[in-house]
PDB file of C-alpha atoms in Angstrom:
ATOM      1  CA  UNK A   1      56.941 -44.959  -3.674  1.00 59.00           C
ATOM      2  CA  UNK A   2      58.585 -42.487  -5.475  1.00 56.00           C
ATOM      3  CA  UNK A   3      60.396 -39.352  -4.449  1.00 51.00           C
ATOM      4  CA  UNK A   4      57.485 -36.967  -4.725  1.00 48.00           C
ATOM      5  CA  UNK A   5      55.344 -39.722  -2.634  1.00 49.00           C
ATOM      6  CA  UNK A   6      58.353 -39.997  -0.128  1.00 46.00           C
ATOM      7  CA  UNK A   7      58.770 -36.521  -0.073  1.00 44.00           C
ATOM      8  CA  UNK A   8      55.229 -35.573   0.863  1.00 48.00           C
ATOM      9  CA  UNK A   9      54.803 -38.406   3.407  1.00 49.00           C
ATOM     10  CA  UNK A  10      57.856 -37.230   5.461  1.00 52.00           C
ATOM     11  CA  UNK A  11      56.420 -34.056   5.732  1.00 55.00           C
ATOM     12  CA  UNK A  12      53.145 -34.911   7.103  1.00 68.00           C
ATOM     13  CA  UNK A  13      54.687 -36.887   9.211  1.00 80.00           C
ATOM     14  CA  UNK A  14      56.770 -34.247  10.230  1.00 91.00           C
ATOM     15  CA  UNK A  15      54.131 -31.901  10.578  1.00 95.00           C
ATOM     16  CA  UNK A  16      51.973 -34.720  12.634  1.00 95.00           C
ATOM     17  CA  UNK A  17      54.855 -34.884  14.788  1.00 95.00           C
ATOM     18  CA  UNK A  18      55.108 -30.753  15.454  1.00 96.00           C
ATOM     19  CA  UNK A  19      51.591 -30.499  15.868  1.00 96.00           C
ATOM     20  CA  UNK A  20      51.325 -33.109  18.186  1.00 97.00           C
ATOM     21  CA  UNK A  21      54.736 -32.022  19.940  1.00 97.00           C
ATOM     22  CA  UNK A  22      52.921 -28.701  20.428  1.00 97.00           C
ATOM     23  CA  UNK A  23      49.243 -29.806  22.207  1.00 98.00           C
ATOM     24  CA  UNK A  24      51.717 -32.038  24.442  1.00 98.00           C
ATOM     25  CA  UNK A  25      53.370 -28.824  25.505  1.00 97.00           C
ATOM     26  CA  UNK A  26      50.150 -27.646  26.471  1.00 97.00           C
ATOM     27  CA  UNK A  27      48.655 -30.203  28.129  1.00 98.00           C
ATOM     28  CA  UNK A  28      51.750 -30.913  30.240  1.00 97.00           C
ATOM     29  CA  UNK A  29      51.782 -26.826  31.630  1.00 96.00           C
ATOM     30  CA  UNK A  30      47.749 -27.597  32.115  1.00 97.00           C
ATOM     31  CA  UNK A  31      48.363 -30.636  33.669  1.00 97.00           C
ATOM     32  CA  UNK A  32      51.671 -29.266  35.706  1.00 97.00           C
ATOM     33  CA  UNK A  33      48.957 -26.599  37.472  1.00 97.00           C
ATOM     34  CA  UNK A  34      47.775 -29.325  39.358  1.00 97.00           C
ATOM     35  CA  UNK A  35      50.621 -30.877  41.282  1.00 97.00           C
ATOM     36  CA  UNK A  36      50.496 -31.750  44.878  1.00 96.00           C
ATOM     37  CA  UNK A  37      46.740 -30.320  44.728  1.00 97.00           C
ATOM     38  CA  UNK A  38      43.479 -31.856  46.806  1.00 97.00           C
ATOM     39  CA  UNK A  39      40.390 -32.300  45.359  1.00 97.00           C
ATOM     40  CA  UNK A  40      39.149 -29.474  47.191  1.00 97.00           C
ATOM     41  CA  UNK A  41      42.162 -27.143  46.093  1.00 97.00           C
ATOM     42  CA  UNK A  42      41.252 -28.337  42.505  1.00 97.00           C
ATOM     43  CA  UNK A  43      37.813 -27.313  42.824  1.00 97.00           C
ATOM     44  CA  UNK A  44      38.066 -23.507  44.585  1.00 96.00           C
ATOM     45  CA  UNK A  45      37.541 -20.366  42.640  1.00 94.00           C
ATOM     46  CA  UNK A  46      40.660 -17.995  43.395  1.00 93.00           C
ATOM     47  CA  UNK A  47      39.649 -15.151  41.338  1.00 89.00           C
ATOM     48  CA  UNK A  48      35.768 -13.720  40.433  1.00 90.00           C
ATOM     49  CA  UNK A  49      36.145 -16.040  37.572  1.00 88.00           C
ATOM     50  CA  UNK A  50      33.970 -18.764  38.142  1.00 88.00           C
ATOM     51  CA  UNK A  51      36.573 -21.004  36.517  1.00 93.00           C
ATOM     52  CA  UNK A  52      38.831 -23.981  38.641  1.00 96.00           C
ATOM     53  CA  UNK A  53      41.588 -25.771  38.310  1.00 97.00           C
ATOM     54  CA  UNK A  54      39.685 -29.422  38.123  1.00 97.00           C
ATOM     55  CA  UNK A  55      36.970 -27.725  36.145  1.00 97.00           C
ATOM     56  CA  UNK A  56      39.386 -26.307  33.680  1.00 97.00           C
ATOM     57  CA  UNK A  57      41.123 -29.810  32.763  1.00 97.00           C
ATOM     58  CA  UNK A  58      36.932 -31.004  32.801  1.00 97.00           C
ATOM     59  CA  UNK A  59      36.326 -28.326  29.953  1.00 96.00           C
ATOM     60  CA  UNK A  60      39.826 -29.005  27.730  1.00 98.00           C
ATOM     61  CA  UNK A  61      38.966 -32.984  27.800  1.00 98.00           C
ATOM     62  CA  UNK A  62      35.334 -32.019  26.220  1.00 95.00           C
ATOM     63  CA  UNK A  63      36.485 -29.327  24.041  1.00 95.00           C
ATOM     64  CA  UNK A  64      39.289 -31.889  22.938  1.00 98.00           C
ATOM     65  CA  UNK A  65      36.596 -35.098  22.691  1.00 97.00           C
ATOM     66  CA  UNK A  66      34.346 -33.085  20.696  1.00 96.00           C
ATOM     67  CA  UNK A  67      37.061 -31.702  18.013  1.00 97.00           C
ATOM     68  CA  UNK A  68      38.538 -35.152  17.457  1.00 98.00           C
ATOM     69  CA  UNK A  69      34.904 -36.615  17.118  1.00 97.00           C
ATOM     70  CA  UNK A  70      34.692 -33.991  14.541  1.00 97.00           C
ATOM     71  CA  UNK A  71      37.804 -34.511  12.507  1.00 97.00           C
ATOM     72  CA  UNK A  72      36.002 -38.130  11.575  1.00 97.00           C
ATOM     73  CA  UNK A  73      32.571 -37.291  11.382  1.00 96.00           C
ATOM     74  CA  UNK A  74      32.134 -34.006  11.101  1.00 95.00           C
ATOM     75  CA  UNK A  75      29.620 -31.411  12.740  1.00 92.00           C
ATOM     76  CA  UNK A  76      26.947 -34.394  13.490  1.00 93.00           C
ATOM     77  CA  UNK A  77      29.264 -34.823  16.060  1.00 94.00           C
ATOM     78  CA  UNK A  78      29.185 -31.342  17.806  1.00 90.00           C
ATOM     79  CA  UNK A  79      26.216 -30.597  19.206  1.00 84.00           C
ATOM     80  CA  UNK A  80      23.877 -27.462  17.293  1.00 83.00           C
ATOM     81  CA  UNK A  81      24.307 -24.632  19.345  1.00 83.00           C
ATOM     82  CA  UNK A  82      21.846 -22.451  17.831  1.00 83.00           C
ATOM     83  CA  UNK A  83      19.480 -25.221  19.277  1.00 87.00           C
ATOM     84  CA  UNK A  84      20.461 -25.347  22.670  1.00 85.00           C
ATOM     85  CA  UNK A  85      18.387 -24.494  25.686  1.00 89.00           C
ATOM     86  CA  UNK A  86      19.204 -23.063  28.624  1.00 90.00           C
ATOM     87  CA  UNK A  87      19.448 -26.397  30.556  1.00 89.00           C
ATOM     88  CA  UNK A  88      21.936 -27.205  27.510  1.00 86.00           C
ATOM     89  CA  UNK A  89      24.161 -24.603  28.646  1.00 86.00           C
ATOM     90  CA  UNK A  90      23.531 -25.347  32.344  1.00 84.00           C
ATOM     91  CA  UNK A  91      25.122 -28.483  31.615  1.00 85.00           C
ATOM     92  CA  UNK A  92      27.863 -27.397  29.705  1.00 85.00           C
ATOM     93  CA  UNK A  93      28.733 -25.213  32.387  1.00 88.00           C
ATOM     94  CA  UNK A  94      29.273 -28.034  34.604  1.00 88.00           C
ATOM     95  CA  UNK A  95      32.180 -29.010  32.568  1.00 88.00           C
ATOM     96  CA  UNK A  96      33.763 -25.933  34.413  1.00 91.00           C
ATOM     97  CA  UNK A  97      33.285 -26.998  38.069  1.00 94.00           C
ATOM     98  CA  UNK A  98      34.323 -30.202  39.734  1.00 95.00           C
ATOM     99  CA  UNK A  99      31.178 -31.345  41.076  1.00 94.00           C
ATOM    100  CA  UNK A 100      30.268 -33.559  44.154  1.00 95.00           C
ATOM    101  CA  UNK A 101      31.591 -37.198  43.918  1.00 96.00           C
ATOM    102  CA  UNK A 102      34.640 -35.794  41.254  1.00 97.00           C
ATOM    103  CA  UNK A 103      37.781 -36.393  42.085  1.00 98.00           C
ATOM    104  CA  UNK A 104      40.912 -34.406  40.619  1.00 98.00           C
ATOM    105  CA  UNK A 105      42.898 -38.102  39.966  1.00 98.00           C
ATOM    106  CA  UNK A 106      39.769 -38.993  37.823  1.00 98.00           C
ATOM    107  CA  UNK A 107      38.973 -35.796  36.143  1.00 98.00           C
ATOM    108  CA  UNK A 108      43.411 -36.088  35.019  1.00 98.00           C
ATOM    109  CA  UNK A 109      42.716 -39.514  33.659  1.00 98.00           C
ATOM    110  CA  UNK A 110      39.877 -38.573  31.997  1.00 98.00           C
ATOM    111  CA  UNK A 111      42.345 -36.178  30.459  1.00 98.00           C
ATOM    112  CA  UNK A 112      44.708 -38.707  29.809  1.00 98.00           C
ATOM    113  CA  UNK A 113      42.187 -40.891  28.029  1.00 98.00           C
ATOM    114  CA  UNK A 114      40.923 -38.329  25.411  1.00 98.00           C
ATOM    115  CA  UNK A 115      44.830 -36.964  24.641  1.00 98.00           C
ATOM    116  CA  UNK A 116      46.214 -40.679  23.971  1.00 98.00           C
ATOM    117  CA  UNK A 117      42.783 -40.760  21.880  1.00 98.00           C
ATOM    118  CA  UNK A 118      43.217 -37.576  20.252  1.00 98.00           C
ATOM    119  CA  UNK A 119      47.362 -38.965  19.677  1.00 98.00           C
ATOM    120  CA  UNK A 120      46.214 -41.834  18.204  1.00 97.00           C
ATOM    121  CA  UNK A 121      43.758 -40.355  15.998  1.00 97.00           C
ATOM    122  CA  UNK A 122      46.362 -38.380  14.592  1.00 96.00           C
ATOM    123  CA  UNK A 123      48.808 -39.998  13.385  1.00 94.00           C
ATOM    124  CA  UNK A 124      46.381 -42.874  12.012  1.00 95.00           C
ATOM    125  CA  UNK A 125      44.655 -39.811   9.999  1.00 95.00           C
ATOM    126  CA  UNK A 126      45.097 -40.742   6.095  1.00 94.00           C
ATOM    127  CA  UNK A 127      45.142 -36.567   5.121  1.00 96.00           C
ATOM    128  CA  UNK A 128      45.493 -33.470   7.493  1.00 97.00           C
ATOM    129  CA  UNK A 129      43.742 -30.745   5.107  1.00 97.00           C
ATOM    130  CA  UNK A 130      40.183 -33.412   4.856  1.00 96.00           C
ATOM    131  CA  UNK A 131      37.846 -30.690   5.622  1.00 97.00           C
ATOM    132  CA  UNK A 132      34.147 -30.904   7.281  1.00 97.00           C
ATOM    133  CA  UNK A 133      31.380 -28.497   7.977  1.00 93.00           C
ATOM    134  CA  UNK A 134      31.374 -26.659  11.266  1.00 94.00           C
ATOM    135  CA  UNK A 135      28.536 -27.378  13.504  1.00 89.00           C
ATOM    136  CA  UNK A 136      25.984 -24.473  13.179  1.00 85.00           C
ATOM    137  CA  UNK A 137      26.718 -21.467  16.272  1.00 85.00           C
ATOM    138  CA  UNK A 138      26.551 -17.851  15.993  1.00 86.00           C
ATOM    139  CA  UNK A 139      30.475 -17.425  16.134  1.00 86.00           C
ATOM    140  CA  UNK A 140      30.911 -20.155  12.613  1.00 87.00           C
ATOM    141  CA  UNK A 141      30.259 -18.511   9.229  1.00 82.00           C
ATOM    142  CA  UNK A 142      27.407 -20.607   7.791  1.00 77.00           C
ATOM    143  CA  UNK A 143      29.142 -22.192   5.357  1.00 85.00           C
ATOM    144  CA  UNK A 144      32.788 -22.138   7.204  1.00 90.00           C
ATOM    145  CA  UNK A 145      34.732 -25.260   6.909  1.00 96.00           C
ATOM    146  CA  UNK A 146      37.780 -26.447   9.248  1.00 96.00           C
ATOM    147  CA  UNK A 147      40.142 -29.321   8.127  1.00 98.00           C
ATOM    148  CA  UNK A 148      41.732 -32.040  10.930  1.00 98.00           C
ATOM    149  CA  UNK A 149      44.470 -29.661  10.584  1.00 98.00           C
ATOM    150  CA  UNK A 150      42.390 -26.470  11.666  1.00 97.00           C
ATOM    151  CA  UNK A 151      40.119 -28.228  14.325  1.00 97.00           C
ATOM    152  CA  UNK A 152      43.802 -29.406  15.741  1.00 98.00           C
ATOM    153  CA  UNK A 153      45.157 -26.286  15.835  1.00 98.00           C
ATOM    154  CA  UNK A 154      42.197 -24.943  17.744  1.00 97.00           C
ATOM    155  CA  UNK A 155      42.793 -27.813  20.353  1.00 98.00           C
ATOM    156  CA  UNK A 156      46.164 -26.276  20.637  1.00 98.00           C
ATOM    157  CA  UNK A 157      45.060 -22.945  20.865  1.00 98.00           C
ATOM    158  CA  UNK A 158      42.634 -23.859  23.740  1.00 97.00           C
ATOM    159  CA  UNK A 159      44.637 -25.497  25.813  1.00 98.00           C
ATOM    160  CA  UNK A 160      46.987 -23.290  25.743  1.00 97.00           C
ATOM    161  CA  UNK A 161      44.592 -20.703  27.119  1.00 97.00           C
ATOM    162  CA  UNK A 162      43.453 -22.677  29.640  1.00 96.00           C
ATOM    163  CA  UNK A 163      47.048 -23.600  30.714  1.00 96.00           C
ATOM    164  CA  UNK A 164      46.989 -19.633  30.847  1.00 95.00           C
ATOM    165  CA  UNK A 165      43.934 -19.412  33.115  1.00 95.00           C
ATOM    166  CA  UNK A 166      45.214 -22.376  34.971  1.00 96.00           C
ATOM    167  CA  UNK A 167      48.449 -20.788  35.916  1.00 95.00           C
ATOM    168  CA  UNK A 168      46.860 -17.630  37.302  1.00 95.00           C
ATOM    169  CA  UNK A 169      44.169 -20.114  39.188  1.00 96.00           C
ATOM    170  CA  UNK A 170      47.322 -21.817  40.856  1.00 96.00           C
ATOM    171  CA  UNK A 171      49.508 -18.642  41.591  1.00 95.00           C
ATOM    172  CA  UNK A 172      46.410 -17.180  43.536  1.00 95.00           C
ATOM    173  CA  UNK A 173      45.701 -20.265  45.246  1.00 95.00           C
ATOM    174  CA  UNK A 174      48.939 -20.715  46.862  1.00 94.00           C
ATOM    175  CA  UNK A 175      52.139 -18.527  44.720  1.00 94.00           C
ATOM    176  CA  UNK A 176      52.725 -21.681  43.183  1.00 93.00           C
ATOM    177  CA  UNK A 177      53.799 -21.240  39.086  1.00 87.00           C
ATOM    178  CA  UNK A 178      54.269 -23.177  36.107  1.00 83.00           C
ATOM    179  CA  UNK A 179      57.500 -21.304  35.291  1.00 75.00           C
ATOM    180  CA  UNK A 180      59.481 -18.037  36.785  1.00 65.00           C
TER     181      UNK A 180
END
């Protein structure tokens, strides 16, 4: 290898490294709004929002499945949304409620699955900027294209909103925080 090789491979793997540093932030103040919860806790609505603590880790494990699905194959592997019916989207918004039967130990190790997944995927990924299609939806430009990089940066960016949601969730569920 020489030093322009050697140069460029330490920094994607320094930028693998920050990027991943980064989601694991995220996920740990998502996960963190959780502790010492029940599965009922994990499932009540605090605010109008119909949104949950269990059903917000539910909808970062999809939204993280389906962008690392589409790093390798692209948007075959996101469903169409301009498709969808309205029992699509019923469904989808299950991924936002812990239903009967789901437990808040299963729905974290679910979690834990996809993000050692995701990890993994990462830093086995031969180029960062390898770019794919977006899946067709009314919020993608038609011809709009995201590389591994841009599809993990999203990940980032939604889990950290989540942990966001999640934090106000747990603070009017009990006064608990993630920090202050």
């Amino acid at each position: 290898m020489n030093a322009n090789e050697t140069a460029t491979a330490n920094t994607s793997s320094n930028e693998r490294a920050d990027l991943l540093e980064a989601l694991g932030k995220q996920r740990h103040f998502l996960r963190f709004t959780t502790r010492d919860l029940t599965d009922e806790q994990a499932g009540e609505r605090t605010t109008k929002s119909e949104l949950c603590l269990g059903g917000l880790i539910k909808h970062v494990t999809s939204v993280e499945r389906g962008w690392a699905a589409f790093i390798v194959q692209g948007a075959a592997a996101m469903p169409d949304f301009t498709a969808m019916t309205e029992a699509d989207f019923a469904k989808r918004a299950d991924e936002f409620k812990m239903l009967p039967g789901e437990t808040l130990a299963g729905v974290l190790d679910a979690y834990e699955e996809v993000a050692a997944a995701t990890d993994e995927l990462v830093a086995s990924l031969p180029d960062l900027g390898a770019a794919h299609a977006l899946p067709k939806a009314p919020w993608f430009d038609g011809d709009a294209k995201w590389s591994a990089r841009r599809a993990l940066m999203h990940i980032i960016a939604e889990t950290a909103q989540h942990a966001g949601h999640a934090d106000i969730i747990r603070e009017s569920l009990d006064g608990s925080k993630s920090m202050g």
